C-alpha cells in the first residue's frame, strides 16, 4: 500500500494555521480553504490517517483507561465500510470514542496497542468501528498498515499528521511520497509542531536511508507552492 504524506505549512514548515499571519494578498484562511482539500482530492487516495489528537477534533476523547499488564493476541475487527473511504486514527490506548460508525461520511478505523482491554474493543465494535493492532504498545505501524491493506484491499492512503504521527511513519520507512503546500507566511516560534516531529533521541536520524526526489512543483493562486517528492528508500 502506498502512503502519501499531504500537509499544508508555513514557509518554515509549521502546522498551526491559526498562528500564521496573512499573506500580502488575501488571508490564510482563504488559502487553506481553497487549496488543501482540493489538492488532496487529486491524489486519488482511499482514505486518510491522523493521530489521536488530530482525530479528537472529529469525535469524543476519554481520559486514559487502565491497560492490560500483558498484551493479548486478538484478531483485528474489520467492519463493513460499504465502499466508503477510511478515516484511520493512531490511538494505541483506545482513548477515542465513536458514537457512530462514520467520520464525515468516512469509515473510522483505529490502530490500537495489544494491551487495550476487551471492553474498549467491544465498544468500538458496537459503534461500527474497525480496528487493527500495532504490537503491544501500538507503535508497530507497519503491522497495522499491512493488516489494513490486506483486510480492506487498500492501495493508497493520505497521511495528514500531526507532526508526531508523521514522524513515526517516516521513521518506520512507511512514507512513499510527500505532498507539501507551502503558504507565503512564517511562524518562526521555536517548539511549534512541524511536518515531522519524530519522538526519538537527539542523536538519532529518523529519516536515515530515505532520499527525496522532486516529482512536481506548481505555484497555486495566492502564492502557495505545491511540492511533490517521491521518497526513495535504500
Short mmCIF file of C-alpha atoms in Angstrom, two decimals:
data_model
loop_
_atom_site.label_atom_id
_atom_site.label_comp_id
_atom_site.label_asym_id
_atom_site.label_seq_id
_atom_site.Cartn_x
_atom_site.Cartn_y
_atom_site.Cartn_z
CA UNK A 1 0.00 0.00 0.00
CA UNK A 2 1.25 3.48 -0.91
CA UNK A 3 1.21 6.26 1.71
CA UNK A 4 1.41 9.94 0.75
CA UNK A 5 2.05 12.50 3.48
CA UNK A 6 -0.09 15.51 2.49
CA UNK A 7 0.40 18.69 4.54
CA UNK A 8 -0.11 22.45 4.38
CA UNK A 9 2.58 24.51 6.13
CA UNK A 10 4.12 27.88 6.66
CA UNK A 11 7.40 28.64 4.91
CA UNK A 12 9.26 27.27 7.95
CA UNK A 13 7.30 24.01 7.98
CA UNK A 14 4.98 24.70 10.94
CA UNK A 15 1.49 23.23 11.14
CA UNK A 16 -0.84 25.56 13.04
CA UNK A 17 -2.64 27.87 10.57
CA UNK A 18 -4.29 29.79 13.41
CA UNK A 19 -0.82 31.14 14.24
CA UNK A 20 0.06 32.30 10.73
CA UNK A 21 -0.10 35.88 9.56
CA UNK A 22 -1.99 36.68 6.38
CA UNK A 23 -0.01 36.96 3.14
CA UNK A 24 0.31 40.29 1.34
CA UNK A 25 -2.79 39.44 -0.72
CA UNK A 26 -5.80 37.67 0.81
CA UNK A 27 -5.98 35.69 4.04
CA UNK A 28 -4.52 32.43 5.32
CA UNK A 29 -8.00 31.00 5.87
CA UNK A 30 -8.82 31.61 2.21
CA UNK A 31 -5.65 29.84 1.08
CA UNK A 32 -6.20 26.79 3.28
CA UNK A 33 -9.84 26.50 2.23
CA UNK A 34 -9.01 26.95 -1.45
CA UNK A 35 -6.15 24.50 -1.73
CA UNK A 36 -5.82 21.83 0.94
CA UNK A 37 -8.81 19.58 0.25
CA UNK A 38 -8.78 20.41 -3.46
CA UNK A 39 -5.23 19.16 -3.95
CA UNK A 40 -5.85 16.17 -1.68
CA UNK A 41 -8.72 15.07 -3.92
CA UNK A 42 -6.41 14.93 -6.93
CA UNK A 43 -4.19 12.38 -5.16
CA UNK A 44 -6.87 9.69 -5.50
CA UNK A 45 -6.45 8.12 -2.07
CA UNK A 46 -8.89 5.73 -0.43
CA UNK A 47 -8.73 7.37 2.97
CA UNK A 48 -6.64 9.30 5.45
CA UNK A 49 -4.52 8.74 8.57
CA UNK A 50 -4.13 11.04 11.57
CA UNK A 51 -3.00 10.79 15.18
CA UNK A 52 -5.26 10.68 18.22
CA UNK A 53 -5.05 14.40 18.93
CA UNK A 54 -5.99 15.34 15.38
CA UNK A 55 -8.89 12.86 15.29
CA UNK A 56 -10.16 14.25 18.62
CA UNK A 57 -11.37 17.28 16.65
CA UNK A 58 -13.84 14.98 14.87
CA UNK A 59 -15.06 12.84 17.78
CA UNK A 60 -15.02 12.48 21.56
CA UNK A 61 -12.00 11.66 23.69
CA UNK A 62 -12.00 9.94 27.09
CA UNK A 63 -9.47 10.04 29.89
CA UNK A 64 -6.75 7.34 29.70
CA UNK A 65 -8.08 3.93 30.76
CA UNK A 66 -6.02 1.26 32.55
CA UNK A 67 -4.32 -1.04 30.08
CA UNK A 68 -3.72 -4.76 30.50
CA UNK A 69 -0.48 -5.77 32.18
CA UNK A 70 0.34 -8.10 29.31
CA UNK A 71 -0.56 -7.86 25.61
CA UNK A 72 -3.16 -10.25 24.23
CA UNK A 73 -3.14 -11.77 20.75
CA UNK A 74 -6.58 -10.90 19.36
CA UNK A 75 -7.74 -10.65 15.76
CA UNK A 76 -8.45 -7.33 14.06
CA UNK A 77 -12.04 -6.31 13.52
CA UNK A 78 -12.90 -5.11 10.03
CA UNK A 79 -16.47 -3.88 9.78
CA UNK A 80 -18.30 -3.38 6.51
CA UNK A 81 -17.14 0.01 5.23
CA UNK A 82 -19.66 -0.02 2.42
CA UNK A 83 -17.22 1.29 -0.17
CA UNK A 84 -16.51 4.41 1.89
CA UNK A 85 -13.10 5.96 2.37
CA UNK A 86 -11.40 5.08 5.65
CA UNK A 87 -10.52 7.53 8.42
CA UNK A 88 -7.63 5.95 10.31
CA UNK A 89 -6.70 7.10 13.84
CA UNK A 90 -3.47 6.08 15.57
CA UNK A 91 -4.78 5.60 19.11
CA UNK A 92 -2.73 2.96 20.99
CA UNK A 93 -4.64 3.37 24.26
CA UNK A 94 -8.15 3.43 22.70
CA UNK A 95 -8.99 6.84 24.15
CA UNK A 96 -11.20 7.95 21.26
CA UNK A 97 -14.95 7.39 21.48
CA UNK A 98 -17.02 6.99 18.33
CA UNK A 99 -20.76 7.45 18.93
CA UNK A 100 -21.43 6.42 15.33
CA UNK A 101 -19.68 4.43 12.64
CA UNK A 102 -18.64 7.31 10.42
CA UNK A 103 -16.47 10.42 10.44
CA UNK A 104 -17.81 12.98 7.96
CA UNK A 105 -19.13 10.06 5.93
CA UNK A 106 -15.88 8.06 6.07
CA UNK A 107 -15.45 4.73 7.87
CA UNK A 108 -13.39 5.02 11.10
CA UNK A 109 -10.54 2.60 11.75
CA UNK A 110 -8.48 2.68 14.95
CA UNK A 111 -4.88 1.46 15.27
CA UNK A 112 -4.51 0.03 18.78
CA UNK A 113 -1.95 -1.47 21.12
CA UNK A 114 -2.41 -5.10 22.18
CA UNK A 115 -2.90 -4.14 25.86
CA UNK A 116 -6.26 -2.44 25.25
CA UNK A 117 -8.93 -4.15 27.41
CA UNK A 118 -11.70 -6.18 25.82
CA UNK A 119 -14.44 -3.77 26.91
CA UNK A 120 -12.93 -0.98 24.79
CA UNK A 121 -12.83 -3.31 21.79
CA UNK A 122 -16.47 -4.23 22.37
CA UNK A 123 -17.44 -0.54 22.45
CA UNK A 124 -15.70 0.06 19.13
CA UNK A 125 -17.42 -2.93 17.53
CA UNK A 126 -20.79 -1.79 18.86
CA UNK A 127 -20.26 1.62 17.23
CA UNK A 128 -19.44 0.02 13.87
CA UNK A 129 -15.76 1.00 14.06
CA UNK A 130 -12.98 -1.17 12.67
CA UNK A 131 -9.69 -1.72 14.47
CA UNK A 132 -6.30 -3.29 13.86
CA UNK A 133 -3.37 -3.86 16.20
CA UNK A 134 0.16 -2.46 16.04
CA UNK A 135 2.06 -4.58 18.56
CA UNK A 136 1.96 -4.42 22.37
CA UNK A 137 2.33 -0.64 22.57
CA UNK A 138 0.67 0.38 19.30
CA UNK A 139 3.93 1.51 17.67
CA UNK A 140 4.42 -1.26 15.10
CA UNK A 141 2.84 0.79 12.36
CA UNK A 142 4.00 -1.47 9.53
CA UNK A 143 2.00 -4.37 11.01
CA UNK A 144 -1.12 -2.21 11.23
CA UNK A 145 -0.78 -0.87 7.69
CA UNK A 146 -0.29 -4.39 6.34
CA UNK A 147 -3.45 -5.54 8.14
CA UNK A 148 -5.39 -2.60 6.69
CA UNK A 149 -4.12 -3.16 3.17
CA UNK A 150 -4.84 -6.87 3.31
CA UNK A 151 -8.19 -6.65 5.07
CA UNK A 152 -9.73 -3.79 3.08
CA UNK A 153 -7.77 -4.14 -0.16
CA UNK A 154 -6.46 -0.59 0.19
CA UNK A 155 -3.84 0.70 -2.26
CA UNK A 156 -3.30 4.34 -1.25
CA UNK A 157 -3.84 6.42 1.91
CA UNK A 158 -3.05 10.01 2.82
CA UNK A 159 -1.07 10.64 6.00
CA UNK A 160 -2.23 14.01 7.37
CA UNK A 161 -0.41 14.43 10.70
CA UNK A 162 0.23 15.92 13.13
CA UNK A 163 3.97 16.06 13.32
CA UNK A 164 4.50 13.25 15.84
CA UNK A 165 2.40 10.81 13.81
CA UNK A 166 4.10 11.87 10.57
CA UNK A 167 7.48 11.48 12.25
CA UNK A 168 6.63 7.96 13.41
CA UNK A 169 5.61 6.92 9.90
CA UNK A 170 8.77 8.47 8.44
CA UNK A 171 10.99 6.72 10.99
CA UNK A 172 9.27 3.43 10.16
CA UNK A 173 10.02 3.92 6.44
CA UNK A 174 6.32 3.86 5.52
CA UNK A 175 6.02 7.09 3.50
CA UNK A 176 6.23 6.78 -0.28
CA UNK A 177 5.52 10.38 -1.32
CA UNK A 178 5.36 13.79 0.36
CA UNK A 179 2.88 16.40 -0.88
CA UNK A 180 3.55 19.80 0.67
CA UNK A 181 1.56 23.02 0.26
CA UNK A 182 3.76 25.93 1.38
CA UNK A 183 1.89 29.12 2.24
CA UNK A 184 3.52 32.57 1.93
CA UNK A 185 3.76 33.11 5.69
CA UNK A 186 6.22 32.42 8.52
CA UNK A 187 5.51 31.18 12.04
CA UNK A 188 9.06 31.42 13.48
CA UNK A 189 8.33 30.33 17.07
CA UNK A 190 10.52 27.52 18.43
CA UNK A 191 8.64 24.43 19.54
CA UNK A 192 5.59 24.82 17.32
CA UNK A 193 4.63 21.47 15.71
CA UNK A 194 6.21 20.91 12.32
CA UNK A 195 5.64 18.48 9.45
CA UNK A 196 7.82 15.78 11.02
CA UNK A 197 8.41 15.66 14.78
CA UNK A 198 9.74 12.16 15.40
CA UNK A 199 9.81 11.26 19.08
CA UNK A 200 13.39 9.99 19.22
CA UNK A 201 16.71 10.71 20.98
CA UNK A 202 18.57 13.85 19.90
CA UNK A 203 21.36 11.84 18.28
CA UNK A 204 19.04 9.67 16.17
CA UNK A 205 18.31 10.08 12.45
CA UNK A 206 14.67 9.15 11.75
CA UNK A 207 14.97 9.90 8.02
CA UNK A 208 18.16 7.90 7.50
CA UNK A 209 18.17 5.83 4.32
CA UNK A 210 15.36 7.85 2.76
CA UNK A 211 16.03 10.29 -0.08
CA UNK A 212 13.72 12.80 -1.75
CA UNK A 213 13.31 13.22 -5.49
CA UNK A 214 11.27 16.20 -6.71
CA UNK A 215 8.39 14.91 -8.82
CA UNK A 216 6.37 18.11 -9.38
CA UNK A 217 6.22 21.77 -8.39
CA UNK A 218 3.30 24.14 -9.01
CA UNK A 219 2.52 27.70 -7.96
CA UNK A 220 -1.15 28.00 -6.99
CA UNK A 221 -3.40 31.02 -6.53
CA UNK A 222 -2.39 33.21 -3.63
CA UNK A 223 1.28 32.31 -3.91
CA UNK A 224 1.00 28.80 -2.46
CA UNK A 225 3.75 26.49 -3.72
CA UNK A 226 2.77 22.82 -4.09
CA UNK A 227 5.70 20.40 -3.98
CA UNK A 228 5.52 16.64 -4.55
CA UNK A 229 8.51 14.49 -3.67
CA UNK A 230 8.95 10.77 -4.12
CA UNK A 231 10.67 9.05 -1.19
CA UNK A 232 13.43 6.72 -2.38
CA UNK A 233 14.32 4.07 0.19
CA UNK A 234 17.72 2.39 0.46
#
